[in-house]
Tab-separated table of C-alpha atoms in Angstrom:
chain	number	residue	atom	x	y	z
G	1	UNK	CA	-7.610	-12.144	32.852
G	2	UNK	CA	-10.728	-11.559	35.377
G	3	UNK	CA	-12.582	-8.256	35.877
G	4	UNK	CA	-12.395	-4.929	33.816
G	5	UNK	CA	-9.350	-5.209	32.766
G	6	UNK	CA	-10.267	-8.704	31.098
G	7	UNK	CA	-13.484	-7.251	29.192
G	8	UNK	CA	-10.726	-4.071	28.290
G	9	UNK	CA	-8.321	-6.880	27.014
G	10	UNK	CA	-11.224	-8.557	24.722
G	11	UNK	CA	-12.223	-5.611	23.355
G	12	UNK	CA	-8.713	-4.706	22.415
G	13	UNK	CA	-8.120	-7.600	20.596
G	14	UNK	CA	-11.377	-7.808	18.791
G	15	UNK	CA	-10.714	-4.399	17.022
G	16	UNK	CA	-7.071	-5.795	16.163
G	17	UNK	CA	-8.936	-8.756	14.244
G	18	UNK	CA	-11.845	-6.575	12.675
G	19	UNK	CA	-10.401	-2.970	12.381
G	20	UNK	CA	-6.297	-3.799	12.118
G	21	UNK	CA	-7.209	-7.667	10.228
G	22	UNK	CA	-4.364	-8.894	12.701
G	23	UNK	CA	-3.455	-12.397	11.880
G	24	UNK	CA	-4.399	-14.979	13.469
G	25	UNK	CA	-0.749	-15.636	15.596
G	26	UNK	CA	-0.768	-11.930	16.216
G	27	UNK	CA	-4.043	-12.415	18.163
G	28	UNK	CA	-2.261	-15.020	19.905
G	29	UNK	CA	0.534	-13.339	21.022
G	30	UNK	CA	-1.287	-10.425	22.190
G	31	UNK	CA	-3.400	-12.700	24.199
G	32	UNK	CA	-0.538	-14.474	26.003
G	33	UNK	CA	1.269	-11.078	26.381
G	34	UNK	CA	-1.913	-9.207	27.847
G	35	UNK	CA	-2.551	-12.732	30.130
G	36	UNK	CA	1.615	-12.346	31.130
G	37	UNK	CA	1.083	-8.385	32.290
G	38	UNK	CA	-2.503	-9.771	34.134
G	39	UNK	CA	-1.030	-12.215	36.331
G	40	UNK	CA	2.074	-9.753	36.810
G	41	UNK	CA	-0.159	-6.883	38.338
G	42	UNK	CA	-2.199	-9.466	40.000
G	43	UNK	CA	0.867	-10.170	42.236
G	44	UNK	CA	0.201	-6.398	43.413
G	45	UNK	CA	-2.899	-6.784	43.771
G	46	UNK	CA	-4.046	-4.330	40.722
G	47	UNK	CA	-5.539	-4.855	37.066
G	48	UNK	CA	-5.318	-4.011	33.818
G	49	UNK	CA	-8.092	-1.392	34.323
G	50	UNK	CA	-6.449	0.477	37.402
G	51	UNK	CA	-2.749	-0.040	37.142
G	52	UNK	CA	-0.716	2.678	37.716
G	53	UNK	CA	2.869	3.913	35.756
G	54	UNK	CA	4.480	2.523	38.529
G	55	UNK	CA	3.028	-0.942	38.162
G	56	UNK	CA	3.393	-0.211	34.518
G	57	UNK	CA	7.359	0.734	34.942
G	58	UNK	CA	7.936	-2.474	37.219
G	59	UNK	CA	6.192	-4.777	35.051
G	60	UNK	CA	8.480	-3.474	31.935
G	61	UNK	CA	11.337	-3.886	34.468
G	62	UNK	CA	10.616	-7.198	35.353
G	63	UNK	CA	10.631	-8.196	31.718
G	64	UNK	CA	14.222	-7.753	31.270
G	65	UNK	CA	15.017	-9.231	34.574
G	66	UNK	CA	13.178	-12.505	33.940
G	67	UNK	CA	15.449	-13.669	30.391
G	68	UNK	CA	13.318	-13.515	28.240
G	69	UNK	CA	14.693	-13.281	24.548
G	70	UNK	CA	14.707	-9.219	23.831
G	71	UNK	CA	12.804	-9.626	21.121
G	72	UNK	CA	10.234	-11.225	23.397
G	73	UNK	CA	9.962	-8.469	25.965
G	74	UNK	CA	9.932	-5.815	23.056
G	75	UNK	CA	6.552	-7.116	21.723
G	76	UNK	CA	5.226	-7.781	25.516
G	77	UNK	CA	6.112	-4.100	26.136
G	78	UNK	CA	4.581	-2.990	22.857
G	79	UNK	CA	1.246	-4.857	23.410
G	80	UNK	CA	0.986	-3.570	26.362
G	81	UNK	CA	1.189	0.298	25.081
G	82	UNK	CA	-0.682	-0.291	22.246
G	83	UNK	CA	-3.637	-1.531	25.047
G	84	UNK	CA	-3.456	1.336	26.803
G	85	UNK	CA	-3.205	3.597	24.104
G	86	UNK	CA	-6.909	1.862	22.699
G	87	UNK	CA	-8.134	2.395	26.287
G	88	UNK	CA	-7.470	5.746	26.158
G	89	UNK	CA	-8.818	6.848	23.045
G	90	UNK	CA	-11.849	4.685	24.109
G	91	UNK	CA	-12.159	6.546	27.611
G	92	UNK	CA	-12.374	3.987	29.714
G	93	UNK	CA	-9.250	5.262	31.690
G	94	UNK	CA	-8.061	9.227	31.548
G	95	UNK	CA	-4.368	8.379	30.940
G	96	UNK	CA	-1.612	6.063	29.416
G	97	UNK	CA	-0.009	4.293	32.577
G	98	UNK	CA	2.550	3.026	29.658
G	99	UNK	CA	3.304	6.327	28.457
G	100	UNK	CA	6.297	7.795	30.722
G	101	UNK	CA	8.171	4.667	30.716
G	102	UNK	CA	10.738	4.862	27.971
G	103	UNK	CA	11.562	1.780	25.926
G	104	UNK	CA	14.857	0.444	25.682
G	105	UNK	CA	16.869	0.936	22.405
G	106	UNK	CA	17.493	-1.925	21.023
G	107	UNK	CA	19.798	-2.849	17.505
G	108	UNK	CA	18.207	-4.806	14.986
G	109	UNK	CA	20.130	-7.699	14.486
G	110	UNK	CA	20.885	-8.738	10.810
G	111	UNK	CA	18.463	-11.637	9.711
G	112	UNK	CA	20.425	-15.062	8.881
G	113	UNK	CA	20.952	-15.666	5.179
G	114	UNK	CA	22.075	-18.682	2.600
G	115	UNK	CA	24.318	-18.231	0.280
G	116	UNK	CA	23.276	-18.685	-3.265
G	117	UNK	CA	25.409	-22.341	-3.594
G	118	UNK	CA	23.417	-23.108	0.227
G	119	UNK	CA	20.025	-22.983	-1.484
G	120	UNK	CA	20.828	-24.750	-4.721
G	121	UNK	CA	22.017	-27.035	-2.172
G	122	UNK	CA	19.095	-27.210	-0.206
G	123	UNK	CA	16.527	-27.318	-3.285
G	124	UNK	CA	18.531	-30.252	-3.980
G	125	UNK	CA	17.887	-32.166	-1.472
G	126	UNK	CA	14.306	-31.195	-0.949
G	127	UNK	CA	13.890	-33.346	-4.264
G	128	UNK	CA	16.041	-35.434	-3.456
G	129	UNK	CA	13.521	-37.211	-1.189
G	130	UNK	CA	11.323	-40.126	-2.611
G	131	UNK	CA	8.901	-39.706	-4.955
G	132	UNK	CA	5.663	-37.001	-4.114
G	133	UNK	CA	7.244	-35.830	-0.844
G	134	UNK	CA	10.520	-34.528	-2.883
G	135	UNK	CA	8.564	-32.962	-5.810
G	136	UNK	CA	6.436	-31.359	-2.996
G	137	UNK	CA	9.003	-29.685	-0.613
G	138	UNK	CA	11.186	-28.777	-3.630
G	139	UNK	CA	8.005	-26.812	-4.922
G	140	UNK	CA	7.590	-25.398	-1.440
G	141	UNK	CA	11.183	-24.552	-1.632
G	142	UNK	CA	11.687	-22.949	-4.813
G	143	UNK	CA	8.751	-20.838	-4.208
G	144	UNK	CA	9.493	-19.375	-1.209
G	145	UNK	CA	12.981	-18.014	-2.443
G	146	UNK	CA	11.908	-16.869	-5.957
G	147	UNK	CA	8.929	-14.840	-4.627
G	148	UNK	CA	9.875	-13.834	-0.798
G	149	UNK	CA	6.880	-15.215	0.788
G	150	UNK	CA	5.785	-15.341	3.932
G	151	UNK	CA	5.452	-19.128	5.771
G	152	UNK	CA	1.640	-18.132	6.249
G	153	UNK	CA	1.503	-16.908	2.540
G	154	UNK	CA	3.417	-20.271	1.602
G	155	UNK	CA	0.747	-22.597	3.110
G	156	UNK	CA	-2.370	-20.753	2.550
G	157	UNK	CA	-1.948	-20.370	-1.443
G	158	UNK	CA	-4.724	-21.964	-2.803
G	159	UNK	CA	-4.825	-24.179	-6.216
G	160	UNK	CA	-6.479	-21.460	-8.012
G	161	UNK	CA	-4.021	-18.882	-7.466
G	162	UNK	CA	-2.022	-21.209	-9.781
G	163	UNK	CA	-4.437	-21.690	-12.904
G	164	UNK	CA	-3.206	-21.076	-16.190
G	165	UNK	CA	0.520	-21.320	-15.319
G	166	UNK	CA	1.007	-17.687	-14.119
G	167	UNK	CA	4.269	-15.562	-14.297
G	168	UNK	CA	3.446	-14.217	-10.715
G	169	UNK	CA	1.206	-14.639	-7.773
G	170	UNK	CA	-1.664	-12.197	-5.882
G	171	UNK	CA	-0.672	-12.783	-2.497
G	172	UNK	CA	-2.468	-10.975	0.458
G	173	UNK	CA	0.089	-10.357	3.168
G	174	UNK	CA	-0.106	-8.550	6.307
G	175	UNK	CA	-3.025	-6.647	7.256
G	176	UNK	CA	-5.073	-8.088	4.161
G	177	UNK	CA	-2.794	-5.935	1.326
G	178	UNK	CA	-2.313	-7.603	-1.579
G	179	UNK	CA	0.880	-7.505	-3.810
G	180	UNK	CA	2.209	-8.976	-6.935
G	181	UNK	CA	5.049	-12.219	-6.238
G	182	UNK	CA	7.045	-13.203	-9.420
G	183	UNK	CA	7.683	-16.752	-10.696
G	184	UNK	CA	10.604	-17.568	-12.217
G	185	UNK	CA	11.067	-20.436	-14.701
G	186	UNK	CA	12.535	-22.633	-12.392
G	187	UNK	CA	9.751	-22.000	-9.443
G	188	UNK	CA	6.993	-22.534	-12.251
G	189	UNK	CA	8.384	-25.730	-13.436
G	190	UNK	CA	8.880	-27.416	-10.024
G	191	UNK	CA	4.705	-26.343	-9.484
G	192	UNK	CA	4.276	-28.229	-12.689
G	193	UNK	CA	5.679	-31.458	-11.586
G	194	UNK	CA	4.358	-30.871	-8.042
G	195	UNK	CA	0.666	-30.611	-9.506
G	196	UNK	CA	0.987	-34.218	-11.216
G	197	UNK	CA	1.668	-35.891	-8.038
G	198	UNK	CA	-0.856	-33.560	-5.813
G	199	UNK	CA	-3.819	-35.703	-5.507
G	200	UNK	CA	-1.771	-38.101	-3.779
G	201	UNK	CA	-1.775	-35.729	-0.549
G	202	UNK	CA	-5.831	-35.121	-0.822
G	203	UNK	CA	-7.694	-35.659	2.179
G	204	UNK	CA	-9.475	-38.969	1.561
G	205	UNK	CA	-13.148	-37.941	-0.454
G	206	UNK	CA	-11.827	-34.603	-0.222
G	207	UNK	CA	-11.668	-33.692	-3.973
G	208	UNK	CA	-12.814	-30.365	-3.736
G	209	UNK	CA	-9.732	-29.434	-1.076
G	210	UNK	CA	-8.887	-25.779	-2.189
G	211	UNK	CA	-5.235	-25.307	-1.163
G	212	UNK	CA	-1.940	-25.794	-2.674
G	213	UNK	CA	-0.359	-28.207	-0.547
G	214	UNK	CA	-3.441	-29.760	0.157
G	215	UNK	CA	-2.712	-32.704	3.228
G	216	UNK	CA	-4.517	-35.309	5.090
G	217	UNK	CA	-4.297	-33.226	8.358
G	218	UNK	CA	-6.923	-31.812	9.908
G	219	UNK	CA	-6.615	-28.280	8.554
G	220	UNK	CA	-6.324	-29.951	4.860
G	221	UNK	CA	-3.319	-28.670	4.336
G	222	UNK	CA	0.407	-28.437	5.208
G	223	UNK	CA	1.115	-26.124	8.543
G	224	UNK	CA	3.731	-24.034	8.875
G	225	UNK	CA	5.129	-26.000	11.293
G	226	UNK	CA	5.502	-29.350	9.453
G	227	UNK	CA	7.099	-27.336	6.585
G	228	UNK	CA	9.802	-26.292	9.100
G	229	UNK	CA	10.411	-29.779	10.318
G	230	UNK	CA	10.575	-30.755	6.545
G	231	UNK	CA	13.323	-27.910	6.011
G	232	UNK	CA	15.302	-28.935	8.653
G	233	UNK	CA	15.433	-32.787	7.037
G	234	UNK	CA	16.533	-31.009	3.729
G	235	UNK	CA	19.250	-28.608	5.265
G	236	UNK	CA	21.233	-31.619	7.099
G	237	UNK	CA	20.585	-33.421	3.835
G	238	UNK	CA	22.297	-30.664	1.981
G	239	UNK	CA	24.467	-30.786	4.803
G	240	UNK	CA	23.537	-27.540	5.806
G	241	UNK	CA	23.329	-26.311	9.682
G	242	UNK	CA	19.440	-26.809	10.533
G	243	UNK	CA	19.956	-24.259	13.068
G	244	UNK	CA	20.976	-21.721	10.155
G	245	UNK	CA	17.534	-22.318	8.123
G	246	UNK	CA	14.460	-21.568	8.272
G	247	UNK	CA	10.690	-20.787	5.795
G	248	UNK	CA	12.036	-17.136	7.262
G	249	UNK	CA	15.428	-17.884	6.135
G	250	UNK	CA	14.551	-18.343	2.618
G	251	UNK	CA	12.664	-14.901	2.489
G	252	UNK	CA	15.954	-13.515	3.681
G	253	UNK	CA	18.014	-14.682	0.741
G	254	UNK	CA	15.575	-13.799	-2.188
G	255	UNK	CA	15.703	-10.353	-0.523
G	256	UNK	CA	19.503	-10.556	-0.178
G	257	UNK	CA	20.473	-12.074	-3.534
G	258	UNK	CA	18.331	-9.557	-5.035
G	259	UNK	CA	20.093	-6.557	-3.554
G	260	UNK	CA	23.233	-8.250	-4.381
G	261	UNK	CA	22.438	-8.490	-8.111
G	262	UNK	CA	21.909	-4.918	-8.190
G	263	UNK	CA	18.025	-4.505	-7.553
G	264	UNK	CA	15.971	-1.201	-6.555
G	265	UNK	CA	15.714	-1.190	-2.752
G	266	UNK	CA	12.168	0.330	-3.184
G	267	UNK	CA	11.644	-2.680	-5.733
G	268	UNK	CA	12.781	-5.153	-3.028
G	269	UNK	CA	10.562	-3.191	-0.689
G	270	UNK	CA	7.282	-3.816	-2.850
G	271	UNK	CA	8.155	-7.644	-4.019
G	272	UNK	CA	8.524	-7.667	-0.127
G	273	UNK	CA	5.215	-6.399	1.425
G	274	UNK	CA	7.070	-3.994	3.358
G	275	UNK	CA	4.955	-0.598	4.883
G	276	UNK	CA	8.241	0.843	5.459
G	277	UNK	CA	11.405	1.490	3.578
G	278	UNK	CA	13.528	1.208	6.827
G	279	UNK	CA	12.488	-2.557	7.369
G	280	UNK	CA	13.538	-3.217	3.963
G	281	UNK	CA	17.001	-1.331	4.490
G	282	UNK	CA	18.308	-4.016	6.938
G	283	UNK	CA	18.934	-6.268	3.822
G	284	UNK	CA	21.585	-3.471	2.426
G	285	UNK	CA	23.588	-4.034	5.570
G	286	UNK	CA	24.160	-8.001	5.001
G	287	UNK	CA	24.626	-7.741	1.337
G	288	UNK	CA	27.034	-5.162	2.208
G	289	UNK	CA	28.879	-7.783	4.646
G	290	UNK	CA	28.777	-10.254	1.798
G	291	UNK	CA	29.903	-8.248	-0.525
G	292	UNK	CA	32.547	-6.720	1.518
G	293	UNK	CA	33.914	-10.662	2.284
G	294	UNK	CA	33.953	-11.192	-1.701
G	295	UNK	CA	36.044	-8.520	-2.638
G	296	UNK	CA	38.415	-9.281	0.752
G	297	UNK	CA	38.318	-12.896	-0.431
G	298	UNK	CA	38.966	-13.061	-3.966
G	299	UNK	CA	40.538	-9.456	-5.318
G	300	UNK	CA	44.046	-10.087	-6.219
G	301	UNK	CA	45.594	-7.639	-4.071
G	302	UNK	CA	43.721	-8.741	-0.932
G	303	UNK	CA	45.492	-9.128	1.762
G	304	UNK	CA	43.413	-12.235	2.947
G	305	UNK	CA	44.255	-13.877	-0.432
């Protein structure tokens, strides 16, 4: 990104850090989103700065043209609107070139789930593995699906968010909010025998490392990324599809199981991190389904029986 537009873009994203506390793959996204719609209105010979709703309505077009995943072009489209509408309530530009294009409606899809036997399963064999490695992933494991978290909350808790063997967690979450995560018995034993065998992962004359899952990488910790690669290994193990889990996954089926066993949506909502109710509602739909298959499944007068 060259020219107004670029110094436009910067500016944009610097208030997302400061003002909105974006994370730090938001930021990243925007920027390759932002860079995308540059070098699209470069090819007609405009910029960010003086684009017009045409340019605006052909980019948007060209989105869905070029197969990209829809959930893809959805954020591309909405980082682009949410530039403009910072560029207008900055005055740099006296209108929203986004604004008369309409976004498509698109469904929400259900998120993939476990059943409750698939992540017994997969805790299984996530300490199943040798030695430290096992006791580490199952902790990883059995925390993410008794509290919900996030992969980014997941990696970035530190050691002393876990002094004194607590019954729940202060995680901050999106946008810097803070909420409460509970421990259960089994989550708080598998940190227990995970914290013997930590100092084997320390950074070498790195005593002082303040994370959880501390490692000898360069951030001094496990990423997000190698956690996924470890899930994978633990879902053929458990001879589970790979393609079916993921750290998401896992966040999924505490939310899921929950609803299942009869708990508050506006509970599930809160032990979530959700802003909004309706992003919580999803869940209600695929414990429906799943509840729906066990009555079709195992009532006695069931056809399907």
């Amino acid at each position: 990104m060259s020219g107004s537009g670029g110094a436009w873009a910067e500016a944009f994203l610097e208030m997302m850090s400061v003002e909105r506390a974006a994370a730090k793959n938001t930021l990243t996204a925007y920027t390759r989103d932002l860079t995308d719609a540059s070098g699209f209105l470069a090819g007609r010979g405009r910029d960010l700065s003086d684009a017009s709703a045409e340019d605006v309505e052909a980019y948007f077009a060209a989105l869905g043209a070029r197969g990209l995943s829809p959930a893809t072009a959805s954020r591309r489209r909405a980082a682009v609107r949410q530039f403009y509408r910072f560029v207008l309530g900055e005055g740099w530009r006296p209108d929203d070139p986004s604004r008369r294009v309409e976004a498509p409606r698109k469904g929400r899809s259900l998120p993939r789930v476990l059943s409750r036997a698939e992540v017994d399963a997969l805790i299984a064999a996530a300490g199943a593995k040798d030695g430290a490695q096992g006791l580490r992933l199952a902790c990883m494991v059995e925390l993410a699906y008794a509290s919900g978290l996030r992969i980014s909350e997941l990696t970035g808790l530190t050691l002393a968010a876990l002094a004194r063997d607590p019954a729940y967690l202060i995680v901050r979450g999106k946008g810097g909010k803070e909420r409460l995560a509970p421990l259960n018995d089994a989550a708080r034993t598998a940190i227990k025998a995970y914290l013997e065998v930590r100092p084997g992962f320390l950074p070498k004359g790195d005593k002082a490392n303040p994370w959880l899952f501390a490692s000898r990488g360069k951030e001094g910790r496990l990423t997000p990324r190698r956690f996924a690669q470890l899930l994978d290994e633990a879902a053929a193990d458990a001879g589970i599809d790979p393609a079916r889990v993921s750290p998401h996954v896992l966040r999924h089926a505490f939310a899921t199981h929950l609803l299942e066993g009869g708990a508050d949506l506006r509970v599930v909502q809160t032990l979530l991190g959700h802003a909004d109710i309706g992003t919580t509602q999803i869940y209600t739909h695929v414990a429906g389904d799943r509840l729906a298959e066990v009555v079709a499944s195992k009532h006695p007068l069931s056809r399907k029986r």
